[in-house]
PDB file of C-alpha atoms in Angstrom:
ATOM      1  CA  SER J 420      15.592-141.660  43.904  1.00  0.00           C
ATOM      2  CA  ARG J 421      12.358-143.388  42.956  1.00  0.00           C
ATOM      3  CA  PRO J 422      10.168-140.318  43.708  1.00  0.00           C
ATOM      4  CA  GLY J 423      12.519-138.173  41.622  1.00  0.00           C
ATOM      5  CA  PHE J 424      12.454-140.541  38.650  1.00  0.00           C
ATOM      6  CA  HIS J 425       8.672-140.874  38.983  1.00  0.00           C
ATOM      7  CA  GLU J 426       8.286-137.100  38.670  1.00  0.00           C
ATOM      8  CA  PHE J 427      10.745-136.961  35.752  1.00  0.00           C
ATOM      9  CA  PHE J 428       9.032-139.765  33.814  1.00  0.00           C
ATOM     10  CA  ILE J 429       5.516-138.373  34.284  1.00  0.00           C
ATOM     11  CA  LYS J 430       6.614-134.966  32.981  1.00  0.00           C
ATOM     12  CA  LEU J 431       8.481-136.581  30.084  1.00  0.00           C
ATOM     13  CA  LEU J 432       5.338-138.443  28.997  1.00  0.00           C
ATOM     14  CA  ALA J 433       3.366-135.201  29.357  1.00  0.00           C
ATOM     15  CA  CYS J 434       5.639-133.723  26.673  1.00  0.00           C
ATOM     16  CA  ASN J 435       7.325-131.213  29.009  1.00  0.00           C
ATOM     17  CA  ASP J 436      10.831-129.913  28.338  1.00  0.00           C
ATOM     18  CA  VAL J 437      12.515-132.051  30.996  1.00  0.00           C
ATOM     19  CA  VAL J 438      16.001-130.973  29.871  1.00  0.00           C
ATOM     20  CA  GLU J 439      15.426-127.410  30.995  1.00  0.00           C
ATOM     21  CA  MET J 440      13.120-128.339  33.874  1.00  0.00           C
ATOM     22  CA  PHE J 441      15.622-130.741  35.494  1.00  0.00           C
ATOM     23  CA  GLY J 442      18.835-129.131  34.236  1.00  0.00           C
ATOM     24  CA  ILE J 443      19.930-132.176  32.221  1.00  0.00           C
ATOM     25  CA  GLU J 444      23.043-131.960  30.077  1.00  0.00           C
ATOM     26  CA  THR J 445      22.492-133.557  26.667  1.00  0.00           C
ATOM     27  CA  GLU J 446      24.097-133.503  23.246  1.00  0.00           C
ATOM     28  CA  ALA J 447      20.685-133.386  21.592  1.00  0.00           C
ATOM     29  CA  LYS J 448      20.210-129.698  20.786  1.00  0.00           C
ATOM     30  CA  PRO J 449      17.573-128.518  20.781  1.00  0.00           C
ATOM     31  CA  PHE J 450      15.666-131.112  22.775  1.00  0.00           C
ATOM     32  CA  GLU J 451      12.233-131.661  21.212  1.00  0.00           C
ATOM     33  CA  PRO J 452       9.621-133.345  23.441  1.00  0.00           C
ATOM     34  CA  ARG J 453       7.377-135.740  21.554  1.00  0.00           C
ATOM     35  CA  ALA J 454       3.832-136.698  22.410  1.00  0.00           C
ATOM     36  CA  TYR J 455       3.298-140.248  23.664  1.00  0.00           C
ATOM     37  CA  LYS J 456      -0.073-141.788  22.839  1.00  0.00           C
ATOM     38  CA  PRO J 457      -0.578-144.606  25.393  1.00  0.00           C
ATOM     39  CA  LYS J 458      -2.008-142.965  28.499  1.00  0.00           C
ATOM     40  CA  MET J 459      -1.545-143.943  32.112  1.00  0.00           C
ATOM     41  CA  ASN J 460      -4.085-143.270  34.833  1.00  0.00           C
ATOM     42  CA  ASP J 461      -1.968-141.009  37.060  1.00  0.00           C
ATOM     43  CA  PRO J 462      -0.199-143.795  39.009  1.00  0.00           C
ATOM     44  CA  GLU J 463       1.061-143.035  42.497  1.00  0.00           C
ATOM     45  CA  ASN J 464       4.299-144.804  41.606  1.00  0.00           C
ATOM     46  CA  ILE J 465       5.416-145.672  38.069  1.00  0.00           C
ATOM     47  CA  PHE J 466       7.390-148.587  39.495  1.00  0.00           C
ATOM     48  CA  ASP J 467       4.035-150.277  40.212  1.00  0.00           C
ATOM     49  CA  ILE J 468       3.075-150.369  36.526  1.00  0.00           C
ATOM     50  CA  THR J 469       4.499-151.913  33.363  1.00  0.00           C
ATOM     51  CA  TYR J 470       3.912-151.513  29.648  1.00  0.00           C
ATOM     52  CA  ASP J 471       1.893-154.187  27.843  1.00  0.00           C
ATOM     53  CA  VAL J 472       3.328-154.267  24.318  1.00  0.00           C
ATOM     54  CA  GLN J 473       0.519-156.442  22.950  1.00  0.00           C
ATOM     55  CA  LYS J 474      -2.313-154.191  24.154  1.00  0.00           C
ATOM     56  CA  ASN J 475      -0.344-150.925  23.895  1.00  0.00           C
ATOM     57  CA  VAL J 476      -1.389-149.867  27.407  1.00  0.00           C
ATOM     58  CA  TRP J 477       0.110-149.406  30.865  1.00  0.00           C
ATOM     59  CA  ILE J 478      -1.052-151.984  33.396  1.00  0.00           C
ATOM     60  CA  HIS J 479      -0.423-152.727  37.061  1.00  0.00           C
ATOM     61  CA  TRP J 480       2.145-155.446  37.736  1.00  0.00           C
ATOM     62  CA  SER J 481      -0.534-157.546  39.432  1.00  0.00           C
ATOM     63  CA  GLN J 482      -2.326-157.792  36.065  1.00  0.00           C
ATOM     64  CA  THR J 483       0.618-159.562  34.416  1.00  0.00           C
ATOM     65  CA  LYS J 484      -0.181-162.878  36.134  1.00  0.00           C
ATOM     66  CA  PRO J 485      -3.431-164.798  36.702  1.00  0.00           C
ATOM     67  CA  LYS J 486      -5.104-164.266  40.052  1.00  0.00           C
ATOM     68  CA  PHE J 487      -3.286-166.244  42.748  1.00  0.00           C
ATOM     69  CA  VAL J 488      -5.380-169.067  44.180  1.00  0.00           C
ATOM     70  CA  ILE J 489      -4.274-171.074  47.193  1.00  0.00           C
ATOM     71  CA  GLN J 490      -4.763-174.791  46.592  1.00  0.00           C
ATOM     72  CA  LYS J 491      -6.548-176.717  49.354  1.00  0.00           C
ATOM     73  CA  GLU J 492      -3.747-179.261  49.698  1.00  0.00           C
ATOM     74  CA  ALA J 493      -0.977-176.612  49.800  1.00  0.00           C
ATOM     75  CA  GLN J 494       1.248-176.497  52.885  1.00  0.00           C
ATOM     76  CA  PHE J 495       1.791-173.152  54.580  1.00  0.00           C
ATOM     77  CA  HIS J 496       5.570-173.262  54.166  1.00  0.00           C
ATOM     78  CA  GLU J 497       5.187-173.928  50.433  1.00  0.00           C
ATOM     79  CA  LEU J 498       3.172-170.792  49.691  1.00  0.00           C
ATOM     80  CA  ILE J 499       4.847-168.015  47.705  1.00  0.00           C
ATOM     81  CA  ILE J 500       2.402-165.131  47.381  1.00  0.00           C
ATOM     82  CA  PRO J 501       3.206-162.914  44.368  1.00  0.00           C
ATOM     83  CA  THR J 502       3.659-159.218  45.135  1.00  0.00           C
ATOM     84  CA  VAL J 503       4.505-156.216  42.970  1.00  0.00           C
ATOM     85  CA  GLU J 504       8.137-156.496  44.074  1.00  0.00           C
ATOM     86  CA  SER J 505       8.405-160.225  43.365  1.00  0.00           C
ATOM     87  CA  LEU J 506       6.724-159.848  39.953  1.00  0.00           C
ATOM     88  CA  ARG J 507       9.139-157.062  38.999  1.00  0.00           C
ATOM     89  CA  THR J 508      12.101-159.106  40.207  1.00  0.00           C
ATOM     90  CA  SER J 509      10.987-162.206  38.289  1.00  0.00           C
ATOM     91  CA  TYR J 510      10.469-160.230  35.095  1.00  0.00           C
ATOM     92  CA  MET J 511      13.872-158.539  35.259  1.00  0.00           C
ATOM     93  CA  MET J 512      15.595-161.790  36.182  1.00  0.00           C
ATOM     94  CA  ASN J 513      14.042-163.566  33.193  1.00  0.00           C
ATOM     95  CA  LEU J 514      14.900-160.726  30.834  1.00  0.00           C
ATOM     96  CA  LEU J 515      18.527-160.455  31.940  1.00  0.00           C
ATOM     97  CA  VAL J 516      19.261-164.194  32.193  1.00  0.00           C
ATOM     98  CA  ARG J 517      17.836-164.912  28.740  1.00  0.00           C
ATOM     99  CA  ASN J 518      20.060-162.143  27.377  1.00  0.00           C
ATOM    100  CA  GLN J 519      23.071-163.638  29.192  1.00  0.00           C
ATOM    101  CA  LYS J 520      23.579-160.755  31.624  1.00  0.00           C
ATOM    102  CA  HIS J 521      24.908-161.198  35.150  1.00  0.00           C
ATOM    103  CA  ILE J 522      22.661-160.065  37.997  1.00  0.00           C
ATOM    104  CA  LEU J 523      23.369-158.965  41.564  1.00  0.00           C
ATOM    105  CA  PHE J 524      20.319-158.905  43.840  1.00  0.00           C
ATOM    106  CA  THR J 525      20.728-156.780  46.971  1.00  0.00           C
ATOM    107  CA  GLY J 526      18.430-155.925  49.839  1.00  0.00           C
ATOM    108  CA  PRO J 527      17.814-156.278  53.588  1.00  0.00           C
ATOM    109  CA  THR J 528      17.904-159.703  55.228  1.00  0.00           C
ATOM    110  CA  GLY J 529      14.640-161.624  55.383  1.00  0.00           C
ATOM    111  CA  THR J 530      12.869-159.951  52.455  1.00  0.00           C
ATOM    112  CA  GLY J 531      12.441-163.115  50.390  1.00  0.00           C
ATOM    113  CA  LYS J 532      15.243-162.673  47.844  1.00  0.00           C
ATOM    114  CA  THR J 533      16.477-166.262  48.040  1.00  0.00           C
ATOM    115  CA  ILE J 534      13.090-167.974  47.906  1.00  0.00           C
ATOM    116  CA  SER J 535      11.944-165.760  45.010  1.00  0.00           C
ATOM    117  CA  ILE J 536      15.071-166.503  42.968  1.00  0.00           C
ATOM    118  CA  LEU J 537      14.949-170.260  43.659  1.00  0.00           C
ATOM    119  CA  ASN J 538      11.284-170.350  42.712  1.00  0.00           C
ATOM    120  CA  GLU J 539      12.033-168.585  39.428  1.00  0.00           C
ATOM    121  CA  LEU J 540      14.994-170.848  38.689  1.00  0.00           C
ATOM    122  CA  ASN J 541      12.967-174.022  39.216  1.00  0.00           C
ATOM    123  CA  ASN J 542       9.976-172.780  37.231  1.00  0.00           C
ATOM    124  CA  GLU J 543      11.703-171.106  34.287  1.00  0.00           C
ATOM    125  CA  PHE J 544      15.267-172.389  34.090  1.00  0.00           C
ATOM    126  CA  PHE J 545      15.030-176.124  34.483  1.00  0.00           C
ATOM    127  CA  ASN J 546      13.983-177.438  31.080  1.00  0.00           C
ATOM    128  CA  PRO J 547      15.512-178.989  27.918  1.00  0.00           C
ATOM    129  CA  ASP J 548      17.498-175.804  27.239  1.00  0.00           C
ATOM    130  CA  TYR J 549      18.453-174.704  30.761  1.00  0.00           C
ATOM    131  CA  SER J 550      20.033-176.307  33.788  1.00  0.00           C
ATOM    132  CA  ASN J 551      20.603-174.487  37.069  1.00  0.00           C
ATOM    133  CA  LEU J 552      22.875-174.693  40.078  1.00  0.00           C
ATOM    134  CA  ALA J 553      22.161-173.104  43.454  1.00  0.00           C
ATOM    135  CA  THR J 554      24.829-172.881  46.118  1.00  0.00           C
ATOM    136  CA  CYS J 555      25.665-170.735  49.123  1.00  0.00           C
ATOM    137  CA  PHE J 556      28.867-169.064  50.286  1.00  0.00           C
ATOM    138  CA  SER J 557      30.057-169.050  53.898  1.00  0.00           C
ATOM    139  CA  GLY J 558      33.071-167.759  55.768  1.00  0.00           C
ATOM    140  CA  GLN J 559      34.843-171.095  55.125  1.00  0.00           C
ATOM    141  CA  THR J 560      34.159-171.330  51.373  1.00  0.00           C
ATOM    142  CA  GLN J 561      37.338-171.847  49.329  1.00  0.00           C
ATOM    143  CA  ALA J 562      37.888-171.247  45.612  1.00  0.00           C
ATOM    144  CA  ASN J 563      38.605-174.936  44.927  1.00  0.00           C
ATOM    145  CA  GLN J 564      35.335-175.903  46.612  1.00  0.00           C
ATOM    146  CA  LEU J 565      33.450-173.543  44.319  1.00  0.00           C
ATOM    147  CA  GLN J 566      35.232-174.939  41.262  1.00  0.00           C
ATOM    148  CA  ARG J 567      34.354-178.516  42.213  1.00  0.00           C
ATOM    149  CA  THR J 568      30.735-177.552  42.866  1.00  0.00           C
ATOM    150  CA  ILE J 569      30.374-176.055  39.392  1.00  0.00           C
ATOM    151  CA  GLU J 570      32.232-178.923  37.682  1.00  0.00           C
ATOM    152  CA  THR J 571      29.888-181.515  39.225  1.00  0.00           C
ATOM    153  CA  LYS J 572      27.057-179.990  37.162  1.00  0.00           C
ATOM    154  CA  MET J 573      29.146-180.025  33.983  1.00  0.00           C
ATOM    155  CA  SER J 574      29.907-182.734  31.446  1.00  0.00           C
ATOM    156  CA  THR J 575      32.749-182.984  28.936  1.00  0.00           C
ATOM    157  CA  ARG J 576      32.166-182.145  25.298  1.00  0.00           C
ATOM    158  CA  LYS J 577      33.849-183.604  22.203  1.00  0.00           C
ATOM    159  CA  ARG J 578      37.063-181.607  22.597  1.00  0.00           C
ATOM    160  CA  LYS J 579      39.344-182.317  25.534  1.00  0.00           C
ATOM    161  CA  GLY J 580      39.119-179.737  28.303  1.00  0.00           C
ATOM    162  CA  VAL J 581      35.803-178.333  27.039  1.00  0.00           C
ATOM    163  CA  PHE J 582      32.855-178.525  29.435  1.00  0.00           C
ATOM    164  CA  GLY J 583      29.177-177.703  29.154  1.00  0.00           C
ATOM    165  CA  PRO J 584      25.937-178.092  31.132  1.00  0.00           C
ATOM    166  CA  GLU J 585      24.916-181.642  31.986  1.00  0.00           C
ATOM    167  CA  ASP J 586      22.493-183.642  29.813  1.00  0.00           C
ATOM    168  CA  ARG J 587      23.746-181.822  26.700  1.00  0.00           C
ATOM    169  CA  LYS J 588      21.819-178.669  27.597  1.00  0.00           C
ATOM    170  CA  LYS J 589      22.792-175.318  26.090  1.00  0.00           C
ATOM    171  CA  ASN J 590      22.801-173.089  29.175  1.00  0.00           C
ATOM    172  CA  MET J 591      23.307-173.284  32.912  1.00  0.00           C
ATOM    173  CA  VAL J 592      22.230-170.582  35.364  1.00  0.00           C
ATOM    174  CA  ILE J 593      24.281-170.391  38.567  1.00  0.00           C
ATOM    175  CA  PHE J 594      22.805-168.799  41.688  1.00  0.00           C
ATOM    176  CA  ILE J 595      25.091-168.027  44.624  1.00  0.00           C
ATOM    177  CA  ASP J 596      23.519-166.928  47.898  1.00  0.00           C
ATOM    178  CA  ASP J 597      25.403-164.820  50.487  1.00  0.00           C
ATOM    179  CA  LEU J 598      27.977-163.753  47.905  1.00  0.00           C
ATOM    180  CA  ASN J 599      29.860-161.499  50.336  1.00  0.00           C
ATOM    181  CA  MET J 600      30.543-164.171  52.967  1.00  0.00           C
ATOM    182  CA  PRO J 601      33.936-165.725  51.984  1.00  0.00           C
ATOM    183  CA  ALA J 602      36.776-164.734  54.332  1.00  0.00           C
ATOM    184  CA  LYS J 603      39.401-162.322  53.050  1.00  0.00           C
ATOM    185  CA  GLU J 604      42.933-163.564  52.555  1.00  0.00           C
ATOM    186  CA  LYS J 605      46.257-161.820  53.244  1.00  0.00           C
ATOM    187  CA  TYR J 606      45.830-159.251  50.465  1.00  0.00           C
ATOM    188  CA  GLU J 607      42.168-158.469  51.281  1.00  0.00           C
ATOM    189  CA  ALA J 608      40.857-160.466  48.309  1.00  0.00           C
ATOM    190  CA  GLN J 609      38.133-163.116  48.507  1.00  0.00           C
ATOM    191  CA  PRO J 610      39.349-166.058  46.348  1.00  0.00           C
ATOM    192  CA  PRO J 611      35.922-167.597  45.567  1.00  0.00           C
ATOM    193  CA  ILE J 612      34.695-164.223  44.300  1.00  0.00           C
ATOM    194  CA  GLU J 613      37.916-163.743  42.318  1.00  0.00           C
ATOM    195  CA  LEU J 614      37.306-167.107  40.659  1.00  0.00           C
ATOM    196  CA  LEU J 615      33.817-165.984  39.707  1.00  0.00           C
ATOM    197  CA  ARG J 616      35.179-162.715  38.322  1.00  0.00           C
ATOM    198  CA  GLN J 617      37.737-164.605  36.219  1.00  0.00           C
ATOM    199  CA  TRP J 618      35.040-166.965  34.959  1.00  0.00           C
ATOM    200  CA  MET J 619      32.835-164.008  33.998  1.00  0.00           C
ATOM    201  CA  ASP J 620      35.749-162.280  32.245  1.00  0.00           C
ATOM    202  CA  TYR J 621      35.990-165.298  29.940  1.00  0.00           C
ATOM    203  CA  GLY J 622      32.309-165.164  29.039  1.00  0.00           C
ATOM    204  CA  GLY J 623      30.809-167.385  31.760  1.00  0.00           C
TER     205      GLY J 623
END
C-alpha cells in the first residue's frame, strides 16, 4: 500500500535497518544501511514529491512545472489544470514511452485519464521524431478493423512488406482507450487484444 511504502522509504532514508524492521528476505547479508545526504522536509506522502537531479534536492511535484496561468481567451472546456496526479502520470508516461516500454493506465471512470494522455501525446509525441495514433475500442471492434486503423498511419519502406510511421518518422505511439471493451469470441479470447499482444511480442 502507499502508506506502507511511505513508512518503509522514510525509515530507509533515515538509515534504519529496514530488513529486520519489516522482515524482508534478501540475499545481501548482512544488510548495511547507508546514510543519504539529500534531506526531505518530512512529507506527508512521498508520492507527492520527486527528486531533482540537477539541484540534488527533493521537491513537490507542483514545482516541476511553471505556475499555471489561465489565458483570457481560453475556453472552459479547453482547460487542463495540472495536479500532482497528472504531473506524475505525465512524467512516467514520458519516461516509459521514450524507453520503448508499454503502459497500461487503470483507474475509475471519469478521473481524466483519457484527456491527460491525449494532452501529453499532442504536446510531447507529435514532432519530427514521433507520430501518434489515438483510437478507442468498443464491443463491436474487430481485429481487422484495428489492423486497418494502424496501417492507415503507416507508410511502406524500401523493402517490400516493411512499414514504418508516416512522414518518415522514427517512432509512433499508439493510444487505445477502453482496452477491455471488445466482445469475447467462442473461446473467451478478445481478437483485437490478441492482435495487440502478437504485435507487442514482435517488438511493436
